[in-house]
Coordinates of C-alpha atoms in Angstrom, one line a residue:
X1 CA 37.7 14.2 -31.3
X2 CA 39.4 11.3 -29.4
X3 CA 37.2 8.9 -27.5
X4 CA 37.3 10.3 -24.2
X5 CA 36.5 13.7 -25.3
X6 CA 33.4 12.3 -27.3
X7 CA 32.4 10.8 -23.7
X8 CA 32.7 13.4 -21.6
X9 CA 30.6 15.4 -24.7
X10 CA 27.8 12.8 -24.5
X11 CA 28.4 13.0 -20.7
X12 CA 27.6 16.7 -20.4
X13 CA 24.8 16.9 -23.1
X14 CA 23.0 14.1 -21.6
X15 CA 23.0 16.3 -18.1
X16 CA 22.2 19.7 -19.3
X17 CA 19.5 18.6 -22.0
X18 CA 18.2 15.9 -19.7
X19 CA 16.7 13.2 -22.7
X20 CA 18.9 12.9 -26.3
X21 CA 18.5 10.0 -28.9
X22 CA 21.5 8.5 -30.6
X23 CA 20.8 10.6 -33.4
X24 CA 20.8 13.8 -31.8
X25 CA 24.1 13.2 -30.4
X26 CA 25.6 12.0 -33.4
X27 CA 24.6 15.5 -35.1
X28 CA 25.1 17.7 -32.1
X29 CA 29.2 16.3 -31.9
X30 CA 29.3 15.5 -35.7
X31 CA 30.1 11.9 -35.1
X32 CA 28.8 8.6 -36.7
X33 CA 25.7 6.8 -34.8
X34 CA 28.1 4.0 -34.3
X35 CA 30.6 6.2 -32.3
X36 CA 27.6 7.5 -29.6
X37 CA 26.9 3.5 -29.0
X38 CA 30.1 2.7 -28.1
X39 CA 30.6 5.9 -26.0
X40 CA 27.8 4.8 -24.4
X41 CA 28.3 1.8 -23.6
X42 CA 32.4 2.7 -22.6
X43 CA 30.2 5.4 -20.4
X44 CA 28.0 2.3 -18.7
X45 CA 30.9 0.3 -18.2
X46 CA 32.8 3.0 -16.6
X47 CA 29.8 3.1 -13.7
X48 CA 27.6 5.9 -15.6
X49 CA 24.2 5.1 -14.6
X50 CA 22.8 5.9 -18.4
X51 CA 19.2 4.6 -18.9
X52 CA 17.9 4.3 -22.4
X53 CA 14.5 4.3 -23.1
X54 CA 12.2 3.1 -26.7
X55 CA 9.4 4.1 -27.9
X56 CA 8.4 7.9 -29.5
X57 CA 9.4 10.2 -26.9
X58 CA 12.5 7.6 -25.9
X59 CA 16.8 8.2 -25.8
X60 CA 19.2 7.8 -23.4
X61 CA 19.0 10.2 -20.1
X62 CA 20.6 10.0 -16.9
X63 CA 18.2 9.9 -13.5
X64 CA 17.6 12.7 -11.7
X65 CA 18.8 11.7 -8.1
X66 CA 21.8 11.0 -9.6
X67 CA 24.4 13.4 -8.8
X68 CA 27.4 13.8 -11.1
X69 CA 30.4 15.8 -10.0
X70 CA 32.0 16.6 -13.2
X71 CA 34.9 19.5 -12.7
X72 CA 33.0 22.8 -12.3
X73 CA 34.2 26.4 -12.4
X74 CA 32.9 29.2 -11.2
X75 CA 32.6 32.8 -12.9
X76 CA 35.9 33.9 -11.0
X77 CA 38.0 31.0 -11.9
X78 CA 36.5 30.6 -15.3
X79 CA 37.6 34.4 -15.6
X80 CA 40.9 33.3 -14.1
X81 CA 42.0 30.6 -16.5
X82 CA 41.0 32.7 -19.4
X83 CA 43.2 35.5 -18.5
X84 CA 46.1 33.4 -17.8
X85 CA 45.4 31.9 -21.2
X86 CA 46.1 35.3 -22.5
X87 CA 49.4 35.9 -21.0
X88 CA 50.9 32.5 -22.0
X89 CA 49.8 32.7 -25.2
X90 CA 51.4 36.2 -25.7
X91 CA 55.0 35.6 -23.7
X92 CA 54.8 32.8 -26.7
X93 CA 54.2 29.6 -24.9
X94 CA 54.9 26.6 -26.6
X95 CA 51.9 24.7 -26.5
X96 CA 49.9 26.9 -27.7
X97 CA 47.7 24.8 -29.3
X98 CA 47.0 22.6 -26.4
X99 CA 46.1 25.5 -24.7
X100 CA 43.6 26.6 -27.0
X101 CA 41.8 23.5 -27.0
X102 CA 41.8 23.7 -23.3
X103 CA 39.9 26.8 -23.6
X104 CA 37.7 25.7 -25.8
X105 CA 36.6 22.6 -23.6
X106 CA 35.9 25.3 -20.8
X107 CA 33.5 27.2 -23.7
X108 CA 32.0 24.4 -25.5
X109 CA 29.0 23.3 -22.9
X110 CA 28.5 27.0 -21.3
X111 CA 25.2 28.6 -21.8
X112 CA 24.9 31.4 -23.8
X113 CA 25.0 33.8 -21.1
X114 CA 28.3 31.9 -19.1
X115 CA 29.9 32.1 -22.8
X116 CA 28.8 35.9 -22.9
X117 CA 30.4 36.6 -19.8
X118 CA 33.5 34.5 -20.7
X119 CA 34.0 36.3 -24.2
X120 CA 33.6 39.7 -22.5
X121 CA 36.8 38.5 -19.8
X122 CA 38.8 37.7 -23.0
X123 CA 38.6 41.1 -24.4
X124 CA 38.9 42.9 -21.1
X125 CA 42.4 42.2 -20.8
X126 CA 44.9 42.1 -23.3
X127 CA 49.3 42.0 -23.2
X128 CA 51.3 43.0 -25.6
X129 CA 53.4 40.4 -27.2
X130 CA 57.4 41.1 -28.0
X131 CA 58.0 41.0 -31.8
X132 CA 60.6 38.2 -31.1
X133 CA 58.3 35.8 -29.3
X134 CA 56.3 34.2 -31.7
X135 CA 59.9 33.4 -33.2
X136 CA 60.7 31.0 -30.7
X137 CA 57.7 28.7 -30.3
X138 CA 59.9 26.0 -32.1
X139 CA 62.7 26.4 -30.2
X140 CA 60.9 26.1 -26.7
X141 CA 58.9 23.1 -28.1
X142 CA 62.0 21.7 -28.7
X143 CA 63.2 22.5 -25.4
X144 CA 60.4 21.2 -23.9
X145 CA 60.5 17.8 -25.5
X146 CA 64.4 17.4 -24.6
X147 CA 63.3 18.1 -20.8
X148 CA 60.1 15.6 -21.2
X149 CA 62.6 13.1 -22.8
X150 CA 65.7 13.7 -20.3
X151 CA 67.6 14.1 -23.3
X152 CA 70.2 16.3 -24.3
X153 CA 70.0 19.3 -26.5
X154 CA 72.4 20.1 -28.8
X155 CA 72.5 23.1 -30.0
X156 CA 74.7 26.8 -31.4
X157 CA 74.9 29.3 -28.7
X158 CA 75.6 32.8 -29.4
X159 CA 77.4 35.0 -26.6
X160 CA 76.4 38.4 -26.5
X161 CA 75.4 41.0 -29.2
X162 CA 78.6 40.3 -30.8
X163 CA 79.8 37.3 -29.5
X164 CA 81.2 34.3 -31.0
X165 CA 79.3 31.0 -31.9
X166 CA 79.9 27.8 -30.4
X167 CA 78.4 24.5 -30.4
X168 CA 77.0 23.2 -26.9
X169 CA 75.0 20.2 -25.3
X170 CA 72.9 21.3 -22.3
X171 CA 71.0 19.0 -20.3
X172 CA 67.7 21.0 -20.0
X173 CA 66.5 21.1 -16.6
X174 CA 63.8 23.7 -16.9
X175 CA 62.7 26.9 -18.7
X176 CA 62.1 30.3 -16.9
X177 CA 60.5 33.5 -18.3
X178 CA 61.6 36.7 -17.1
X179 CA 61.4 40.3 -18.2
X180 CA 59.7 39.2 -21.8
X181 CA 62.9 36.7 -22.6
X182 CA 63.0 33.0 -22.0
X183 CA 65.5 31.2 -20.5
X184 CA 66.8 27.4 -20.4
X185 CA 68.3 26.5 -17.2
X186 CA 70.4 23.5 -17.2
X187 CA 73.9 21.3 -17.3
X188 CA 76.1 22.8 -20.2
X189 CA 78.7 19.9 -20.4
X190 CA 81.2 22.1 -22.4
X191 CA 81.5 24.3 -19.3
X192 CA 80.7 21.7 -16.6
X193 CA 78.9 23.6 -14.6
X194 CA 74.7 24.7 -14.7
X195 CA 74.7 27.6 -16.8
X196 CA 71.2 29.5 -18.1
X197 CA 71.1 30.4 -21.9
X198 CA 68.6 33.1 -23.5
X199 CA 66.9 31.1 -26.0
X200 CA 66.2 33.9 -28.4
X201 CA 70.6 33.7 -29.1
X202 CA 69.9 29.7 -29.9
X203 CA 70.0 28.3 -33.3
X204 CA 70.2 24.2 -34.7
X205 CA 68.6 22.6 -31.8
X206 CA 68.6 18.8 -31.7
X207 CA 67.6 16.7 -29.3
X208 CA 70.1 13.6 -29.1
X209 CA 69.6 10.3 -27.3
X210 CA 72.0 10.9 -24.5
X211 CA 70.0 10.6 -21.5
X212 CA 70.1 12.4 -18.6
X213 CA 68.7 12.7 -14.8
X214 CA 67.5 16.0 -13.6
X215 CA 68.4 17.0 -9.8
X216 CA 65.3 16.8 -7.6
X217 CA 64.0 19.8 -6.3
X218 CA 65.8 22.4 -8.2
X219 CA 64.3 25.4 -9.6
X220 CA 65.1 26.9 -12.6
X221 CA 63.5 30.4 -11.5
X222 CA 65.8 30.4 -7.9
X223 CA 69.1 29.0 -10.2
X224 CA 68.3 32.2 -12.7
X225 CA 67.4 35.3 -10.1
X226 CA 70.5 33.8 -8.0
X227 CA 73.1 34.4 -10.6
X228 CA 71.1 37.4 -12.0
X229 CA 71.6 38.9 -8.4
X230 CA 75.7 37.5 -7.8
X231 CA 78.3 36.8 -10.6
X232 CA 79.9 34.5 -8.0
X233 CA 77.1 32.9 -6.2
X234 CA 76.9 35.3 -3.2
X235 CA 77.7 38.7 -1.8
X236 CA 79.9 39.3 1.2
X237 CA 77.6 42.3 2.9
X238 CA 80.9 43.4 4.3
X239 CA 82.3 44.6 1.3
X240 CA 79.3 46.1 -1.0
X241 CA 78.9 49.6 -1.3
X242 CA 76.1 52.2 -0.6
X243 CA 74.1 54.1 -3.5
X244 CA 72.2 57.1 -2.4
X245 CA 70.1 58.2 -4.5
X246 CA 67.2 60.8 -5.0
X247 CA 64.6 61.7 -7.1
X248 CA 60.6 61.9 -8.0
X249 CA 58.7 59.2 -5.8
X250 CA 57.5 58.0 -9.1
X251 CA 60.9 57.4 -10.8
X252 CA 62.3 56.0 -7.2
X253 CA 59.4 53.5 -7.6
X254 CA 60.3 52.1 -10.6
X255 CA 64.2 52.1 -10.2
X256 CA 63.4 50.2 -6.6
X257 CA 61.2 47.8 -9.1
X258 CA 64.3 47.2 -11.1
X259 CA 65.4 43.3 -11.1
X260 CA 69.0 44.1 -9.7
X261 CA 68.2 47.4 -7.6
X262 CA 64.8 45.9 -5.8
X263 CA 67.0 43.0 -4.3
X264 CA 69.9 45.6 -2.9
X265 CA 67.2 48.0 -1.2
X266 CA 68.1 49.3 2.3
X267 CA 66.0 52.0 3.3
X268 CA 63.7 54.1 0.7
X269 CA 61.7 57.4 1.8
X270 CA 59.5 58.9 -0.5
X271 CA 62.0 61.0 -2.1
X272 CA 65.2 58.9 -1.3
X273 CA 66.5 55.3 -1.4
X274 CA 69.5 53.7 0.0
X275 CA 70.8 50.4 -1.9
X276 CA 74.1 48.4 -1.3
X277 CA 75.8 46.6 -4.1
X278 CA 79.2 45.6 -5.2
X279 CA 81.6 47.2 -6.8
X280 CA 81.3 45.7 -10.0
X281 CA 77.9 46.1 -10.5
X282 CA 77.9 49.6 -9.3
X283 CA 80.9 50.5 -12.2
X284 CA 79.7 48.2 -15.1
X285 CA 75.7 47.7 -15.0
X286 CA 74.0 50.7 -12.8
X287 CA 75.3 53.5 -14.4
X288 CA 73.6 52.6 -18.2
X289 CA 70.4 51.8 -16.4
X290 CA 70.7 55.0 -14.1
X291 CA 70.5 57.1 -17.5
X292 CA 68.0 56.3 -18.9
X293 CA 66.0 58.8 -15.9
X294 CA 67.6 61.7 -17.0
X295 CA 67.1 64.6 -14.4
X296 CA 64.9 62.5 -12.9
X297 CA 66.7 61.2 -10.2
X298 CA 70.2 62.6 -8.5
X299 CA 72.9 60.6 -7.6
X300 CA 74.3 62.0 -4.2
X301 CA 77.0 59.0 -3.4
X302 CA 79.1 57.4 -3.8
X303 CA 81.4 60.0 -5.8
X304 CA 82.8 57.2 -7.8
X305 CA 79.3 56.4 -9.3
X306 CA 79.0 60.3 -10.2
X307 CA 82.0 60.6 -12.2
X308 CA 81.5 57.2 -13.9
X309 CA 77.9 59.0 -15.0
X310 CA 79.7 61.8 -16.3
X311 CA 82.8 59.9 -17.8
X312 CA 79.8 57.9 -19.9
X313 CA 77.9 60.9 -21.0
X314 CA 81.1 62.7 -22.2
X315 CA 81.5 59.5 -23.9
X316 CA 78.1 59.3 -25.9
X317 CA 78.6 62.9 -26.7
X318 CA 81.9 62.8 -28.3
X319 CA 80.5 59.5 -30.2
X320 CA 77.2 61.0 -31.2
X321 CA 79.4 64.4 -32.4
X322 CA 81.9 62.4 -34.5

């Protein structure tokens, strides 16, 4: 272990066992004798009051009125920490490693019935990793580095299922994930503009020496939802359109949770729900998503939307027959 782990370890053993020799320390954190002295004397330095004591019943043991305020966690946030442990490490967070050592600190010095409790929150909750995700954990450590460094990723971008590939540098100014698919969010300098980029259709990422300078305050998460929402950067209310549409209060719920629909919603009744969009999104996007409810749910305007559903249909039918 580094140095400063191997003090805080003599730290905390020294508190919770109250009296330790130099060769109990040595074996309890596998180190060499030599490597306790200097701890404790980088410990004593530091303002530690350690007292060391000869004789039989000697060692090194802190005073009683002294009153250490290492950082504690209770059962809630140790619960907390190791739950949100589990869902980065499943959406395939890049420093996963890091992590894991992280959890292991919080671990190493419970008692057996705090690391009881603390194994039992582990199991309790679980997610269930995308097949792709563990895929990319070299590509967002990549990323990651490139927005640590300020420097500028090259890198092969893929458009679309069938799009074409083309080389682009992107100044990575953060990385967002959303609906089990990670996202970098920054300058492409082959379009000029900020542009996000799904890093699952990235290949032959480099980081390069070009420096760059990241705008203060933006948000990668507010830059993503915004164009997710608008192709254009904003709706003119004026001009959307209004979806009625009914259905089962259960299948209503979950369309009104949809990324798109939740942020159009105008008025919803337990059997109803009123959205405005634009006319693009209405003719291109909703009417894939709308099938996949089936009878579910009942389109009652705009007419438009109804015959686009049934022009689609006829269209998977005649595909399906051929």
């Amino acid at each position: 272990m580094p140095k400063a782990d191997n003090m805080l370890a003599i730290l905390w053993l020294l508190k919770s066992r109250r009296r330790m020799t130099a060769k109990q320390l040595a074996e309890e954190l596998e180190i060499h004798i030599r490597t306790v002295y200097r701890c404790i004397d980088a410990l004593c330095i530091s303002g530690v009051p350690i007292v060391s004591e000869t004789g039989r019943d000697g060692g090194y043991f802190i005073p009683e009125h002294i009153k250490l305020e290492p950082l504690f966690f209770d059962a809630e946030e140790q619960k907390a920490l190791l739950q949100a442990a589990a869902f980065a490490r499943e959406a395939g967070y890049p420093s996963k490693a890091a992590l894991s050592r992280a959890v292991s600190k919080i671990k190493r010095y419970a008692n057996s019935e705090q690391l009881e409790r603390m194994e039992r929150h582990e199991i309790s909750l679980e997610v269930i990793q995308p097949p792709s995700a563990a895929s990319l954990i070299s590509m967002l450590t990549e990323i990651e580095k490139c927005m640590d460094l300020q420097s500028s990723l090259e890198l092969c971008y893929k458009t679309g299922y069938d799009g074409s590939i083309n080389k682009r540098i992107v100044d990575p100014y953060g990385l967002v994930h959303w609906k089990s698919k990670w996202y970098a969010v920054g300058y492409c300098r082959l379009r000029g503009e900020i542009r996000s980029f799904r890093v699952d259709r990235m290949s032959d990422l480099i980081c390069t020496d070009h420096q760059f300078e990241r705008p203060p305050d933006f948000s990668a998460r507010s830059f993503l939802l915004d164009s997710l929402r608008s192709d254009d950067g904003g709706e003119d209310s004026a001009h959307l359109i209004s979806v009625h549409i009914q259905g089962s209060p259960q299948a209503l719920d979950d369309l009104c949770g949809h990324w798109l629909l939740g942020h159009a919603l105008v008025e919803r009744t337990a059997e109803y729900a009123h959205f405005k969009l634009d006319e693009l999104k209405i003719y291109t996007q909703l009417p894939y998503y709308l099938l996949s409810y089936g009878g579910k749910i009942r389109i009652l305007e705009p007419e438009g939307l109804k015959s686009c559903m049934i022009d689609i249909t006829a269209s998977l039918l005649d595909h399906y027959q051929s």
